[in-house]
Amino acid sequence: MSLHESDFDCPHTPDAAAYVLGALEEGELHTYRAHLDGCAQCRAEVAALQPVVDELPASAAPARAPDALRERILSTVRSEAALLHAAGDDADRAPRRAHRSRRRVVIGGALAAAGALAIVLALVLSTGSGGGERVFQARISAAAPGAHATLRQRDGRAELVVSDMPQPGAGRVYEVWLSRGAGEVQPTSALFDVTAAGRGATAVPSDLHGIREVMVTSEPKGGSSRPTRQPLIRIALSS
């Protein structure tokens, strides 16, 4: 079911911005990750925000902000995210009536403010609770033009976040595979679908020790013991 097909309105969706920026405290991080396992709306929000964070400058020297400043910035980011969420999924669609143009201006301004705050937060909090996390960017097959995928690894856990992915096909699902090299491919229990906008996320059930590459293929519902199609996503892991 896509987000447009559901009336469910999750109160934790605004926390997605802090999550992708690595700004949640340790306890909040574990709680939100557990929440993501059962909330498709928040997983889709994370998938939508992740490509923006991936484009943030990575070369700025980190600096530890005072706790009071950190909390003020984080509070503002959450409130801006809540504003965007309250605007609804149609906020970024072309207006169908002239009277919606003012609303789109307000949403556009909020989005710009949230983007600016995201950059500030990423730089100021770069040595905060996000320390120790590793982020790997994917190589995307030509069969999925415009798609993005990121693997986030921390504390023995890994999560794959995708955006702008094509649908896996009728009667099919995306499956995550692990490779140790030399042609050895290991199936996982990580099966996932994407929203109508191509967003999705799944936990990768392994600590990835000894794994050289993570791959994603489209497989029949229920998954396969061996890949039946070429990988759309390849993520090389450093040793």
JSON list of C-alpha atoms in Angstrom, two decimals, residues 175-180 183-191 204-206 211 213-215 217 219 222-228:
[
{"chain": "A", "resi": 175, "resn": "GLU", "atom": "CA", "xyz": [15.65, -9.12, -2.18]},
{"chain": "A", "resi": 176, "resn": "VAL", "atom": "CA", "xyz": [18.97, -8.27, -0.50]},
{"chain": "A", "resi": 177, "resn": "TRP", "atom": "CA", "xyz": [22.02, -10.48, -1.14]},
{"chain": "A", "resi": 178, "resn": "LEU", "atom": "CA", "xyz": [25.45, -10.62, 0.48]},
{"chain": "A", "resi": 179, "resn": "SER", "atom": "CA", "xyz": [28.65, -11.53, -1.32]},
{"chain": "A", "resi": 180, "resn": "ARG", "atom": "CA", "xyz": [31.99, -12.57, 0.15]},
{"chain": "A", "resi": 183, "resn": "GLY", "atom": "CA", "xyz": [31.12, -15.57, -6.98]},
{"chain": "A", "resi": 184, "resn": "GLU", "atom": "CA", "xyz": [29.69, -16.61, -3.60]},
{"chain": "A", "resi": 185, "resn": "VAL", "atom": "CA", "xyz": [26.24, -15.05, -3.08]},
{"chain": "A", "resi": 186, "resn": "GLN", "atom": "CA", "xyz": [24.23, -15.49, 0.10]},
{"chain": "A", "resi": 187, "resn": "PRO", "atom": "CA", "xyz": [20.47, -14.80, 0.26]},
{"chain": "A", "resi": 188, "resn": "THR", "atom": "CA", "xyz": [19.01, -12.90, 3.21]},
{"chain": "A", "resi": 189, "resn": "SER", "atom": "CA", "xyz": [15.57, -12.58, 4.77]},
{"chain": "A", "resi": 190, "resn": "ALA", "atom": "CA", "xyz": [15.50, -8.90, 3.77]},
{"chain": "A", "resi": 191, "resn": "LEU", "atom": "CA", "xyz": [12.63, -8.62, 1.30]},
{"chain": "A", "resi": 204, "resn": "VAL", "atom": "CA", "xyz": [20.06, -5.95, 6.47]},
{"chain": "A", "resi": 205, "resn": "PRO", "atom": "CA", "xyz": [20.13, -8.99, 8.79]},
{"chain": "A", "resi": 206, "resn": "SER", "atom": "CA", "xyz": [23.89, -9.37, 9.25]},
{"chain": "A", "resi": 211, "resn": "ILE", "atom": "CA", "xyz": [31.03, -9.26, 3.43]},
{"chain": "A", "resi": 213, "resn": "GLU", "atom": "CA", "xyz": [29.33, -6.49, -1.41]},
{"chain": "A", "resi": 214, "resn": "VAL", "atom": "CA", "xyz": [25.61, -5.99, -0.77]},
{"chain": "A", "resi": 215, "resn": "MET", "atom": "CA", "xyz": [23.30, -6.41, -3.75]},
{"chain": "A", "resi": 217, "resn": "THR", "atom": "CA", "xyz": [17.66, -7.90, -7.19]},
{"chain": "A", "resi": 219, "resn": "GLU", "atom": "CA", "xyz": [12.78, -11.71, -7.25]},
{"chain": "A", "resi": 222, "resn": "GLY", "atom": "CA", "xyz": [8.79, -14.85, -1.10]},
{"chain": "A", "resi": 223, "resn": "GLY", "atom": "CA", "xyz": [12.36, -14.48, -2.34]},
{"chain": "A", "resi": 224, "resn": "SER", "atom": "CA", "xyz": [14.77, -16.83, -4.08]},
{"chain": "A", "resi": 225, "resn": "SER", "atom": "CA", "xyz": [17.68, -19.03, -3.01]},
{"chain": "A", "resi": 226, "resn": "ARG", "atom": "CA", "xyz": [19.69, -17.77, -5.99]},
{"chain": "A", "resi": 227, "resn": "PRO", "atom": "CA", "xyz": [19.37, -14.51, -7.95]},
{"chain": "A", "resi": 228, "resn": "THR", "atom": "CA", "xyz": [17.10, -14.79, -10.99]}
]
